[in-house]
Amino acid sequence: MTKIKRRAAAVILLVVLMLAGLGFYIYSYYKDGMMWASFPANQSVYNNGRLSVGTITDRDGEILAKVSNGQRKYSDDSAVRKSTLHVIGDRYGNIGTGALYLFEEELTGFDHINGTYSKEGEGGTVTLSVSAALNAAAYEALNGRKGVVAVCDCVTGEILCMVSSPSFDPDNMPESFEAPQYDGVYINRFLSSVYTPGSVFKLVTIAAAIENIPDLEDRTFICTGSYETGGGDIVCTGYHGEITVDEALAVSCNCVFGQLAEEVGAETLGEYADKYGFTESFAINGVFTESGKYEISDHSYNVAWSGIGQYNDLVNPSAMLRFVSAVANGGYAPELTMLKGDNAADSEYMIKNSTATMLGEMMSYNVYRTYGEERFAGINMHAKSGTAELGGDIAPHSWFVGYGEKDGKTLAFVVVIENGGSGSSAAGNVAATVMQKAFDICG
Amino acid sequence: MTIFAEFFDVLCEKVNIVFGDRFSDFTHITRYILPALSLWILLRCAISLLREKQSPEEWGYLTLPGGVRVTLRHWENIIGRGKSADVFINYPTVSRTHGALIRKDSGVWTIYDLGSKTGVLVNAAKIKKPRVLSAGDIINIGGVDMIFVPIDRVGERIQAESRRRFSRKRQGFTLILLNILQLFLSLQFIAAGGEHSDKVLAGFFGLSVVMWATYIFTRIIRRNAFELETMAFLLTTAGFAVTATSVPEDMLKQVLFLTIGVVLYFVVGWFLRSLNSAVKLKWPIAAVGLLLLAVNIVLSDAVFGAKNWLTIGGFSFQPSEFVKVCFIFAGAASLDRMFARRNLIMFIGFAACCVLALVIMSDLGTGIIFFVTYLIIAFLRSGSIGTVFLSVGGAGLAAVMAVSVKPYIASRFSTWRHAWETPYDGGYQQTRTMSAAASGGLFGVGAGNGWLENVFAANTDMVFGVICEELGLIMAVILIFTVLLMAVYAFKYASNARSSFYTIASVSTASLLVFQMMLNVLGCVDILPFTGVTFPFVSKGGSSLIACFGLLAFLKACDTRQNASFTVKMPKKVKIKNSKTKAVRYDTHTDYDFDEESDAANSGRVDNFFDGYDDRWMKDD
């Protein structure tokens, strides 16, 4: 008996194994529970694979999306619904970059004590950094034209405005999206599109020149309306004569920038495009942005045009917003976010501090010299326009990027209007409206 | 029946009227109370079980030269120089395992020579075959003389009385707590507003009735330990909650299965009361088990891939569940049988047949359970002779299993730990279990409010997920600890069992239950491969529930605390005259008759149900 009695301890071994397994399970629950709960088959919080709980509000607590009686409800205001569609995501999951999908885990309302249970079953709440009113104003300013308007806080990286057009009203969906006006309606153009940048790319060229051409500030350049290189003509926007680089940026002189590009070299320009984050995808709340492109050519004609933002250059609007934020922020690029108060993120030292300061001064001069300070009354504006030629008879893309300062607050913006024509007038007007509104609302 | 149905229907309506809109508050609050109640119940059982001091029974004495008296604490005692000998005689002429002293139910003691070098002498005569002993016989082991004095009937009775003094936890109160738990659960189900709320209510009521009937019957037969049964009923209550959420229309069927299970519990326990008949019955019972499996293989249709279902007369059941009871019977052996090689070979053969049959049915999970139980039994039984046979047998079985079910195993193992990579294929059930379990958090979403029950086999194989989702992780952990406490109980009390038959039976049963639970719980959350076995007592299904209650009798059989277990016989009636230990309260009787039957008639007093002990046995000292 004594022997069997001792060996009975075998059962305790099984007990210990069970406890170890249970301990491992509890650890896994602690670690991965939120991921498990936000699995689309979880019918507590999903209905047919769509999140059926959770509330999304704008930065001031205005409800952008909620669930009532198992139905997804958007804002009561049609303009807000349209302008925040790409921020929130549509009800059928076609816009995969919306907050409904990005913040699923938070929206389930999961916590380790109560799981996804809550008495009223309303799930979690996510407060976005965007302002509903600002979005609506920006969407209105675009006036049906396709394009992007985005504004962010240069220090925290909080995105205050994110509009992608075309859009639609999720509560009054068009029957068909066949019409050309709905081309790419499911794409958030801010995150997932790339455009030929045109002259806004000159900011990159000038930054590379500042750091690579020692006597740049003392030099003058000659513009005769065009110059010939590599068997082709670089055509300018006008006849500028003998000018400095500051002046050249302000008037957006293609001759000067073509020469600067050739002098700096395609290799170096490529390095700067990489360094300033234009050629690589980066993540905004887990969404990877579309990466832009800078193609290094060994042909001087192409090199010259690439420094002017033509040739094969492509830029993603969010990368541009991040870049101008860095200029405003002493060279430090904030990590962009759609969540309010999510400013713990590390900023990245992107632009040499002195270069950023010089760029800022030049952009300020642009406004003074070319765009007109009176258009941005009360705002200390820094900007660069771009009119990106697309060849043939196609109207050029209109860009306006930069940042404004008012009452100690610095907000960066990017406006792109597809086939919008002149950058400074078309996109510039939208930027003027939106920035005034932005400081009114968020300043 | 219709009156009952109407009654519960009306009751449901009334409850709805009384609570009305406040029902969501009810679930909101009681979801914290349910785990607290369960924990209280489990703790009361645990304290009652673990706090009670073990006083082993004494069955006889060996007086050595010089007056040293060795107590025989079991019915089976090994005498020898080996460390594990029950009667340890450190003398060079004594073999390690020299002889065995074995008592039968009848009280007859026999001495065996276990192939010792110097032999066993009784009254100076060397024994050639096992010899029956009488009181006062002088046993000589390796030159050491011992006087053998067994405890007589009167002595047994005196011992029984003296061991009776421990006051056990008031188990009636624990059952009332369990009733409250059941009540809250039923109300939560009504709150959830299912279609069959009346059936759910009736089901829980039936459960409560069966529970109290079991308790009252236990008290009538003068047994007062009910911890193990309480734990089984706690698990069954959770099981009823699972049935209520998944197939509420089956609630009454579940009550029927529970009743059959409790009857089986008493029947198996009754067989175990007499060691002699238990030992005699084991091979017939094993044969019945094999027959069941054979019939299963020949007649069954494949249900959901595994062919482990048998349908007879409209009733579907899983023979393999019942074979578990047969398996434990076949595996357990009293000490005298253990030395018979034939017995061992028969068991290996039996185990091999069982595992093979399950492999043919492609019931991998149950096959593994049998195999692990076999290993535990083999480990418990292996003496010097058997070790070789058993290990060879074990390896053989493992090899056969591995080869025959290879594609099956391969597919299970490919998903294992990768469930989230194939959530719509191999990891379908595991991912849903984890997702639902996480949804429930620590306190659950409330009984009847979950969705996992809609997933195929949720109420059996993924029952851990259903419990986690609806009643919360804490409740699930409490249920796991309940089964683990059963194992600790078996371990603690098995050491005082009268015969190795009971020790092996209870320890192997506990191992079977724990291992099965391990496969169920860890399988459905992707920590072990998903094998689709049931959670003892909790998973829905008649066969499993009935078999679990049958197995419970084996656990109960090792409990030699006085008046604790009905599977342990109390001393037979004897007449004590002028005994100094006579109970004061009965001193008007000059000749008190300790008749079991007449006592049984008295002990059914209702006022006594909540008492942990029978106060008639509290004596004047």
PDB file of C-alpha atoms in Angstrom, chain B residues 288-526:
ATOM      1  CA  VAL B 288     -19.411  -5.542 -21.075  1.00  0.00           C
ATOM      2  CA  GLY B 289     -17.248  -2.527 -21.895  1.00  0.00           C
ATOM      3  CA  LEU B 290     -15.572  -4.323 -24.781  1.00  0.00           C
ATOM      4  CA  LEU B 291     -18.914  -5.557 -26.011  1.00  0.00           C
ATOM      5  CA  LEU B 292     -20.236  -1.993 -26.008  1.00  0.00           C
ATOM      6  CA  LEU B 293     -17.283  -0.836 -28.077  1.00  0.00           C
ATOM      7  CA  ALA B 294     -17.652  -3.775 -30.454  1.00  0.00           C
ATOM      8  CA  VAL B 295     -21.353  -3.090 -30.960  1.00  0.00           C
ATOM      9  CA  ASN B 296     -20.484   0.569 -31.439  1.00  0.00           C
ATOM     10  CA  ILE B 297     -17.992  -0.179 -34.172  1.00  0.00           C
ATOM     11  CA  VAL B 298     -20.308  -2.569 -35.997  1.00  0.00           C
ATOM     12  CA  LEU B 299     -23.543  -0.613 -35.776  1.00  0.00           C
ATOM     13  CA  SER B 300     -22.609   3.025 -35.567  1.00  0.00           C
ATOM     14  CA  ASP B 301     -22.968   5.663 -38.193  1.00  0.00           C
ATOM     15  CA  ALA B 302     -20.338   8.290 -38.430  1.00  0.00           C
ATOM     16  CA  VAL B 303     -21.662  11.389 -36.701  1.00  0.00           C
ATOM     17  CA  PHE B 304     -19.633  14.535 -37.366  1.00  0.00           C
ATOM     18  CA  GLY B 305     -16.560  12.581 -38.431  1.00  0.00           C
ATOM     19  CA  ALA B 306     -16.205  10.411 -35.360  1.00  0.00           C
ATOM     20  CA  LYS B 307     -18.023   7.096 -35.257  1.00  0.00           C
ATOM     21  CA  ASN B 308     -18.410   7.114 -31.511  1.00  0.00           C
ATOM     22  CA  TRP B 309     -22.188   7.394 -31.435  1.00  0.00           C
ATOM     23  CA  LEU B 310     -24.654   4.590 -31.143  1.00  0.00           C
ATOM     24  CA  THR B 311     -28.377   5.031 -31.708  1.00  0.00           C
ATOM     25  CA  ILE B 312     -30.701   2.478 -30.209  1.00  0.00           C
ATOM     26  CA  GLY B 313     -34.430   3.019 -30.146  1.00  0.00           C
ATOM     27  CA  GLY B 314     -34.164   6.709 -30.853  1.00  0.00           C
ATOM     28  CA  PHE B 315     -31.642   7.306 -28.101  1.00  0.00           C
ATOM     29  CA  SER B 316     -28.168   8.336 -29.118  1.00  0.00           C
ATOM     30  CA  PHE B 317     -25.360   7.710 -26.742  1.00  0.00           C
ATOM     31  CA  GLN B 318     -21.616   7.416 -26.639  1.00  0.00           C
ATOM     32  CA  PRO B 319     -20.602   3.947 -25.447  1.00  0.00           C
ATOM     33  CA  SER B 320     -17.026   5.108 -24.912  1.00  0.00           C
ATOM     34  CA  GLU B 321     -18.197   7.276 -22.021  1.00  0.00           C
ATOM     35  CA  PHE B 322     -19.554   4.263 -20.168  1.00  0.00           C
ATOM     36  CA  VAL B 323     -16.497   2.216 -21.022  1.00  0.00           C
ATOM     37  CA  LYS B 324     -14.545   4.667 -18.866  1.00  0.00           C
ATOM     38  CA  VAL B 325     -16.294   3.207 -15.824  1.00  0.00           C
ATOM     39  CA  CYS B 326     -15.466  -0.324 -17.019  1.00  0.00           C
ATOM     40  CA  PHE B 327     -11.882   0.737 -17.666  1.00  0.00           C
ATOM     41  CA  ILE B 328     -11.346   1.890 -14.092  1.00  0.00           C
ATOM     42  CA  PHE B 329     -12.917  -1.319 -12.820  1.00  0.00           C
ATOM     43  CA  ALA B 330     -10.578  -3.379 -14.952  1.00  0.00           C
ATOM     44  CA  GLY B 331      -7.546  -1.353 -14.019  1.00  0.00           C
ATOM     45  CA  ALA B 332      -8.021  -1.408 -10.282  1.00  0.00           C
ATOM     46  CA  ALA B 333      -6.713  -4.434  -8.456  1.00  0.00           C
ATOM     47  CA  SER B 334      -6.390  -5.583  -4.923  1.00  0.00           C
ATOM     48  CA  LEU B 335      -2.895  -6.381  -3.738  1.00  0.00           C
ATOM     49  CA  ASP B 336      -3.240 -10.170  -3.923  1.00  0.00           C
ATOM     50  CA  ARG B 337      -4.412  -9.967  -7.540  1.00  0.00           C
ATOM     51  CA  MET B 338      -1.691  -7.578  -8.462  1.00  0.00           C
ATOM     52  CA  PHE B 339       0.882 -10.268  -7.947  1.00  0.00           C
ATOM     53  CA  ALA B 340      -0.879 -12.501 -10.424  1.00  0.00           C
ATOM     54  CA  ARG B 341       0.693 -12.075 -13.826  1.00  0.00           C
ATOM     55  CA  ARG B 342      -2.457 -13.203 -15.589  1.00  0.00           C
ATOM     56  CA  ASN B 343      -4.350 -10.288 -14.139  1.00  0.00           C
ATOM     57  CA  LEU B 344      -1.821  -7.824 -15.450  1.00  0.00           C
ATOM     58  CA  ILE B 345      -1.731  -9.258 -18.951  1.00  0.00           C
ATOM     59  CA  MET B 346      -5.492  -9.233 -19.106  1.00  0.00           C
ATOM     60  CA  PHE B 347      -5.539  -5.568 -18.196  1.00  0.00           C
ATOM     61  CA  ILE B 348      -2.954  -4.696 -20.840  1.00  0.00           C
ATOM     62  CA  GLY B 349      -4.978  -6.627 -23.392  1.00  0.00           C
ATOM     63  CA  PHE B 350      -8.162  -4.899 -22.319  1.00  0.00           C
ATOM     64  CA  ALA B 351      -6.593  -1.439 -22.498  1.00  0.00           C
ATOM     65  CA  ALA B 352      -5.147  -2.209 -25.923  1.00  0.00           C
ATOM     66  CA  CYS B 353      -8.570  -3.304 -27.204  1.00  0.00           C
ATOM     67  CA  CYS B 354     -10.206  -0.137 -25.869  1.00  0.00           C
ATOM     68  CA  VAL B 355      -7.667   2.201 -27.413  1.00  0.00           C
ATOM     69  CA  LEU B 356      -7.740   0.284 -30.682  1.00  0.00           C
ATOM     70  CA  ALA B 357     -11.521   0.465 -30.814  1.00  0.00           C
ATOM     71  CA  LEU B 358     -11.398   4.238 -30.257  1.00  0.00           C
ATOM     72  CA  VAL B 359      -8.783   4.582 -32.949  1.00  0.00           C
ATOM     73  CA  ILE B 360     -11.072   2.730 -35.356  1.00  0.00           C
ATOM     74  CA  MET B 361     -13.858   5.138 -34.394  1.00  0.00           C
ATOM     75  CA  SER B 362     -11.351   7.969 -34.953  1.00  0.00           C
ATOM     76  CA  ASP B 363     -12.202   9.308 -31.516  1.00  0.00           C
ATOM     77  CA  LEU B 364      -8.719  10.592 -30.915  1.00  0.00           C
ATOM     78  CA  GLY B 365      -9.535  12.553 -27.753  1.00  0.00           C
ATOM     79  CA  THR B 366     -11.120   9.686 -25.847  1.00  0.00           C
ATOM     80  CA  GLY B 367      -8.348   7.391 -27.077  1.00  0.00           C
ATOM     81  CA  ILE B 368      -5.736   9.651 -25.525  1.00  0.00           C
ATOM     82  CA  ILE B 369      -7.733   9.844 -22.297  1.00  0.00           C
ATOM     83  CA  PHE B 370      -7.826   6.062 -22.062  1.00  0.00           C
ATOM     84  CA  PHE B 371      -4.157   5.858 -22.836  1.00  0.00           C
ATOM     85  CA  VAL B 372      -3.155   8.376 -20.170  1.00  0.00           C
ATOM     86  CA  THR B 373      -5.408   6.662 -17.641  1.00  0.00           C
ATOM     87  CA  TYR B 374      -3.745   3.405 -18.604  1.00  0.00           C
ATOM     88  CA  LEU B 375      -0.328   4.951 -17.962  1.00  0.00           C
ATOM     89  CA  ILE B 376      -1.427   6.209 -14.539  1.00  0.00           C
ATOM     90  CA  ILE B 377      -2.826   2.812 -13.604  1.00  0.00           C
ATOM     91  CA  ALA B 378       0.319   1.135 -14.881  1.00  0.00           C
ATOM     92  CA  PHE B 379       2.456   3.467 -12.822  1.00  0.00           C
ATOM     93  CA  LEU B 380       0.409   2.815  -9.701  1.00  0.00           C
ATOM     94  CA  ARG B 381       0.430  -0.943 -10.170  1.00  0.00           C
ATOM     95  CA  SER B 382       3.909  -1.556 -11.406  1.00  0.00           C
ATOM     96  CA  GLY B 383       5.765  -3.655  -8.939  1.00  0.00           C
ATOM     97  CA  SER B 384       9.084  -5.217  -9.783  1.00  0.00           C
ATOM     98  CA  ILE B 385       7.398  -7.875 -11.898  1.00  0.00           C
ATOM     99  CA  GLY B 386       4.967  -5.800 -13.800  1.00  0.00           C
ATOM    100  CA  THR B 387       7.138  -2.878 -14.777  1.00  0.00           C
ATOM    101  CA  VAL B 388       8.512  -4.511 -17.889  1.00  0.00           C
ATOM    102  CA  PHE B 389       5.154  -5.718 -19.148  1.00  0.00           C
ATOM    103  CA  LEU B 390       3.503  -2.402 -18.540  1.00  0.00           C
ATOM    104  CA  SER B 391       6.089  -0.236 -20.169  1.00  0.00           C
ATOM    105  CA  VAL B 392       6.208  -2.499 -23.210  1.00  0.00           C
ATOM    106  CA  GLY B 393       2.432  -2.465 -23.341  1.00  0.00           C
ATOM    107  CA  GLY B 394       2.399   1.299 -23.047  1.00  0.00           C
ATOM    108  CA  ALA B 395       4.893   1.847 -25.796  1.00  0.00           C
ATOM    109  CA  GLY B 396       3.033  -0.608 -27.999  1.00  0.00           C
ATOM    110  CA  LEU B 397      -0.241   1.210 -27.535  1.00  0.00           C
ATOM    111  CA  ALA B 398       1.349   4.562 -28.198  1.00  0.00           C
ATOM    112  CA  ALA B 399       2.921   3.291 -31.392  1.00  0.00           C
ATOM    113  CA  VAL B 400      -0.323   1.733 -32.619  1.00  0.00           C
ATOM    114  CA  MET B 401      -2.173   4.956 -31.943  1.00  0.00           C
ATOM    115  CA  ALA B 402       0.384   7.174 -33.571  1.00  0.00           C
ATOM    116  CA  VAL B 403       0.512   5.098 -36.743  1.00  0.00           C
ATOM    117  CA  SER B 404      -3.184   4.421 -37.200  1.00  0.00           C
ATOM    118  CA  VAL B 405      -4.428   7.941 -36.749  1.00  0.00           C
ATOM    119  CA  LYS B 406      -1.533   9.689 -38.386  1.00  0.00           C
ATOM    120  CA  PRO B 407      -3.401  11.790 -40.960  1.00  0.00           C
ATOM    121  CA  TYR B 408      -5.902  12.756 -38.308  1.00  0.00           C
ATOM    122  CA  ILE B 409      -3.185  13.737 -35.857  1.00  0.00           C
ATOM    123  CA  ALA B 410      -1.295  15.560 -38.561  1.00  0.00           C
ATOM    124  CA  SER B 411      -4.261  17.748 -39.422  1.00  0.00           C
ATOM    125  CA  ARG B 412      -4.910  18.561 -35.762  1.00  0.00           C
ATOM    126  CA  PHE B 413      -1.301  19.355 -35.088  1.00  0.00           C
ATOM    127  CA  SER B 414      -0.928  21.580 -38.143  1.00  0.00           C
ATOM    128  CA  THR B 415      -3.541  23.956 -36.734  1.00  0.00           C
ATOM    129  CA  TRP B 416      -2.297  23.698 -33.171  1.00  0.00           C
ATOM    130  CA  ARG B 417      -0.901  27.032 -31.929  1.00  0.00           C
ATOM    131  CA  HIS B 418      -1.790  28.550 -35.319  1.00  0.00           C
ATOM    132  CA  ALA B 419      -5.534  28.874 -34.875  1.00  0.00           C
ATOM    133  CA  TRP B 420      -5.518  32.597 -35.662  1.00  0.00           C
ATOM    134  CA  GLU B 421      -3.897  31.912 -39.011  1.00  0.00           C
ATOM    135  CA  THR B 422      -6.825  29.785 -40.140  1.00  0.00           C
ATOM    136  CA  PRO B 423      -9.851  31.296 -38.394  1.00  0.00           C
ATOM    137  CA  TYR B 424     -12.225  30.112 -41.110  1.00  0.00           C
ATOM    138  CA  ASP B 425     -10.770  26.656 -41.449  1.00  0.00           C
ATOM    139  CA  GLY B 426      -8.819  24.545 -38.971  1.00  0.00           C
ATOM    140  CA  GLY B 427      -8.878  27.207 -36.278  1.00  0.00           C
ATOM    141  CA  TYR B 428     -12.581  27.932 -36.628  1.00  0.00           C
ATOM    142  CA  GLN B 429     -13.728  26.645 -33.265  1.00  0.00           C
ATOM    143  CA  GLN B 430     -10.701  27.742 -31.276  1.00  0.00           C
ATOM    144  CA  THR B 431     -10.744  31.326 -32.548  1.00  0.00           C
ATOM    145  CA  ARG B 432     -14.427  31.644 -31.787  1.00  0.00           C
ATOM    146  CA  THR B 433     -13.941  30.167 -28.334  1.00  0.00           C
ATOM    147  CA  MET B 434     -11.183  32.648 -27.538  1.00  0.00           C
ATOM    148  CA  SER B 435     -13.106  35.551 -28.996  1.00  0.00           C
ATOM    149  CA  ALA B 436     -16.259  34.764 -27.047  1.00  0.00           C
ATOM    150  CA  ALA B 437     -14.260  34.038 -23.903  1.00  0.00           C
ATOM    151  CA  ALA B 438     -12.537  37.417 -24.152  1.00  0.00           C
ATOM    152  CA  SER B 439     -15.908  39.084 -24.669  1.00  0.00           C
ATOM    153  CA  GLY B 440     -17.077  37.751 -21.349  1.00  0.00           C
ATOM    154  CA  GLY B 441     -14.204  39.223 -19.371  1.00  0.00           C
ATOM    155  CA  LEU B 442     -14.015  38.161 -15.738  1.00  0.00           C
ATOM    156  CA  PHE B 443     -17.739  38.249 -14.999  1.00  0.00           C
ATOM    157  CA  GLY B 444     -19.407  37.254 -18.246  1.00  0.00           C
ATOM    158  CA  VAL B 445     -22.114  38.880 -20.327  1.00  0.00           C
ATOM    159  CA  GLY B 446     -24.853  37.147 -18.350  1.00  0.00           C
ATOM    160  CA  ALA B 447     -26.474  33.742 -18.683  1.00  0.00           C
ATOM    161  CA  GLY B 448     -28.293  33.363 -21.969  1.00  0.00           C
ATOM    162  CA  ASN B 449     -26.691  36.455 -23.508  1.00  0.00           C
ATOM    163  CA  GLY B 450     -23.784  34.809 -25.328  1.00  0.00           C
ATOM    164  CA  TRP B 451     -23.422  33.813 -28.945  1.00  0.00           C
ATOM    165  CA  LEU B 452     -20.806  31.063 -28.824  1.00  0.00           C
ATOM    166  CA  GLU B 453     -23.521  28.520 -28.107  1.00  0.00           C
ATOM    167  CA  ASN B 454     -24.585  28.886 -31.749  1.00  0.00           C
ATOM    168  CA  VAL B 455     -21.278  27.521 -32.957  1.00  0.00           C
ATOM    169  CA  PHE B 456     -21.243  23.800 -33.629  1.00  0.00           C
ATOM    170  CA  ALA B 457     -20.312  21.652 -30.604  1.00  0.00           C
ATOM    171  CA  ALA B 458     -20.000  24.701 -28.368  1.00  0.00           C
ATOM    172  CA  ASN B 459     -21.985  23.102 -25.566  1.00  0.00           C
ATOM    173  CA  THR B 460     -19.677  20.104 -25.425  1.00  0.00           C
ATOM    174  CA  ASP B 461     -16.204  20.633 -26.832  1.00  0.00           C
ATOM    175  CA  MET B 462     -15.999  24.398 -26.332  1.00  0.00           C
ATOM    176  CA  VAL B 463     -17.967  24.545 -23.126  1.00  0.00           C
ATOM    177  CA  PHE B 464     -15.106  26.406 -21.454  1.00  0.00           C
ATOM    178  CA  GLY B 465     -15.667  29.244 -23.923  1.00  0.00           C
ATOM    179  CA  VAL B 466     -19.417  29.263 -23.297  1.00  0.00           C
ATOM    180  CA  ILE B 467     -18.864  29.480 -19.539  1.00  0.00           C
ATOM    181  CA  CYS B 468     -16.218  32.197 -19.941  1.00  0.00           C
ATOM    182  CA  GLU B 469     -18.478  34.192 -22.217  1.00  0.00           C
ATOM    183  CA  GLU B 470     -21.696  34.008 -20.245  1.00  0.00           C
ATOM    184  CA  LEU B 471     -20.541  33.546 -16.672  1.00  0.00           C
ATOM    185  CA  GLY B 472     -17.007  34.894 -16.887  1.00  0.00           C
ATOM    186  CA  LEU B 473     -13.443  33.711 -16.519  1.00  0.00           C
ATOM    187  CA  ILE B 474     -13.646  33.623 -12.722  1.00  0.00           C
ATOM    188  CA  MET B 475     -16.528  31.160 -12.866  1.00  0.00           C
ATOM    189  CA  ALA B 476     -14.664  29.024 -15.401  1.00  0.00           C
ATOM    190  CA  VAL B 477     -11.589  28.989 -13.174  1.00  0.00           C
ATOM    191  CA  ILE B 478     -13.721  28.015 -10.177  1.00  0.00           C
ATOM    192  CA  LEU B 479     -15.137  25.088 -12.154  1.00  0.00           C
ATOM    193  CA  ILE B 480     -11.643  23.980 -13.098  1.00  0.00           C
ATOM    194  CA  PHE B 481     -10.563  24.226  -9.485  1.00  0.00           C
ATOM    195  CA  THR B 482     -13.581  22.160  -8.505  1.00  0.00           C
ATOM    196  CA  VAL B 483     -12.378  19.265 -10.641  1.00  0.00           C
ATOM    197  CA  LEU B 484      -8.833  19.799  -9.370  1.00  0.00           C
ATOM    198  CA  LEU B 485     -10.127  19.679  -5.797  1.00  0.00           C
ATOM    199  CA  MET B 486     -11.665  16.302  -6.614  1.00  0.00           C
ATOM    200  CA  ALA B 487      -8.195  15.150  -7.606  1.00  0.00           C
ATOM    201  CA  VAL B 488      -6.651  16.520  -4.434  1.00  0.00           C
ATOM    202  CA  TYR B 489      -9.408  14.757  -2.495  1.00  0.00           C
ATOM    203  CA  ALA B 490      -8.577  11.468  -4.209  1.00  0.00           C
ATOM    204  CA  PHE B 491      -4.901  11.963  -3.507  1.00  0.00           C
ATOM    205  CA  LYS B 492      -5.438  12.848   0.125  1.00  0.00           C
ATOM    206  CA  TYR B 493      -7.879  10.098   1.006  1.00  0.00           C
ATOM    207  CA  ALA B 494      -6.485   7.405  -1.268  1.00  0.00           C
ATOM    208  CA  SER B 495      -3.594   6.952   1.132  1.00  0.00           C
ATOM    209  CA  ASN B 496      -5.984   5.709   3.786  1.00  0.00           C
ATOM    210  CA  ALA B 497      -8.024   3.467   1.547  1.00  0.00           C
ATOM    211  CA  ARG B 498      -8.578  -0.027   2.792  1.00  0.00           C
ATOM    212  CA  SER B 499      -7.416  -1.750  -0.341  1.00  0.00           C
ATOM    213  CA  SER B 500      -5.178  -0.841  -3.246  1.00  0.00           C
ATOM    214  CA  PHE B 501      -8.224  -1.567  -5.367  1.00  0.00           C
ATOM    215  CA  TYR B 502      -9.806   1.622  -4.058  1.00  0.00           C
ATOM    216  CA  THR B 503      -6.596   3.631  -4.194  1.00  0.00           C
ATOM    217  CA  ILE B 504      -5.988   2.718  -7.811  1.00  0.00           C
ATOM    218  CA  ALA B 505      -9.637   3.252  -8.710  1.00  0.00           C
ATOM    219  CA  SER B 506      -9.888   6.676  -7.135  1.00  0.00           C
ATOM    220  CA  VAL B 507      -6.503   8.000  -8.232  1.00  0.00           C
ATOM    221  CA  SER B 508      -6.937   6.804 -11.798  1.00  0.00           C
ATOM    222  CA  THR B 509     -10.459   8.233 -11.924  1.00  0.00           C
ATOM    223  CA  ALA B 510      -9.200  11.579 -10.672  1.00  0.00           C
ATOM    224  CA  SER B 511      -6.444  11.485 -13.277  1.00  0.00           C
ATOM    225  CA  LEU B 512      -8.952  10.659 -15.984  1.00  0.00           C
ATOM    226  CA  LEU B 513     -11.194  13.570 -15.002  1.00  0.00           C
ATOM    227  CA  VAL B 514      -8.351  16.072 -14.722  1.00  0.00           C
ATOM    228  CA  PHE B 515      -6.767  14.964 -17.977  1.00  0.00           C
ATOM    229  CA  GLN B 516     -10.073  15.047 -19.823  1.00  0.00           C
ATOM    230  CA  MET B 517     -10.722  18.543 -18.507  1.00  0.00           C
ATOM    231  CA  MET B 518      -7.218  19.559 -19.553  1.00  0.00           C
ATOM    232  CA  LEU B 519      -7.829  18.354 -23.133  1.00  0.00           C
ATOM    233  CA  ASN B 520     -11.175  20.113 -23.210  1.00  0.00           C
ATOM    234  CA  VAL B 521     -10.143  23.453 -21.744  1.00  0.00           C
ATOM    235  CA  LEU B 522      -6.685  23.811 -23.225  1.00  0.00           C
ATOM    236  CA  GLY B 523      -7.790  22.266 -26.521  1.00  0.00           C
ATOM    237  CA  CYS B 524     -10.497  24.792 -27.254  1.00  0.00           C
ATOM    238  CA  VAL B 525      -8.196  27.746 -26.541  1.00  0.00           C
ATOM    239  CA  ASP B 526      -5.430  26.390 -28.761  1.00  0.00           C
TER     240      ASP B 526
END
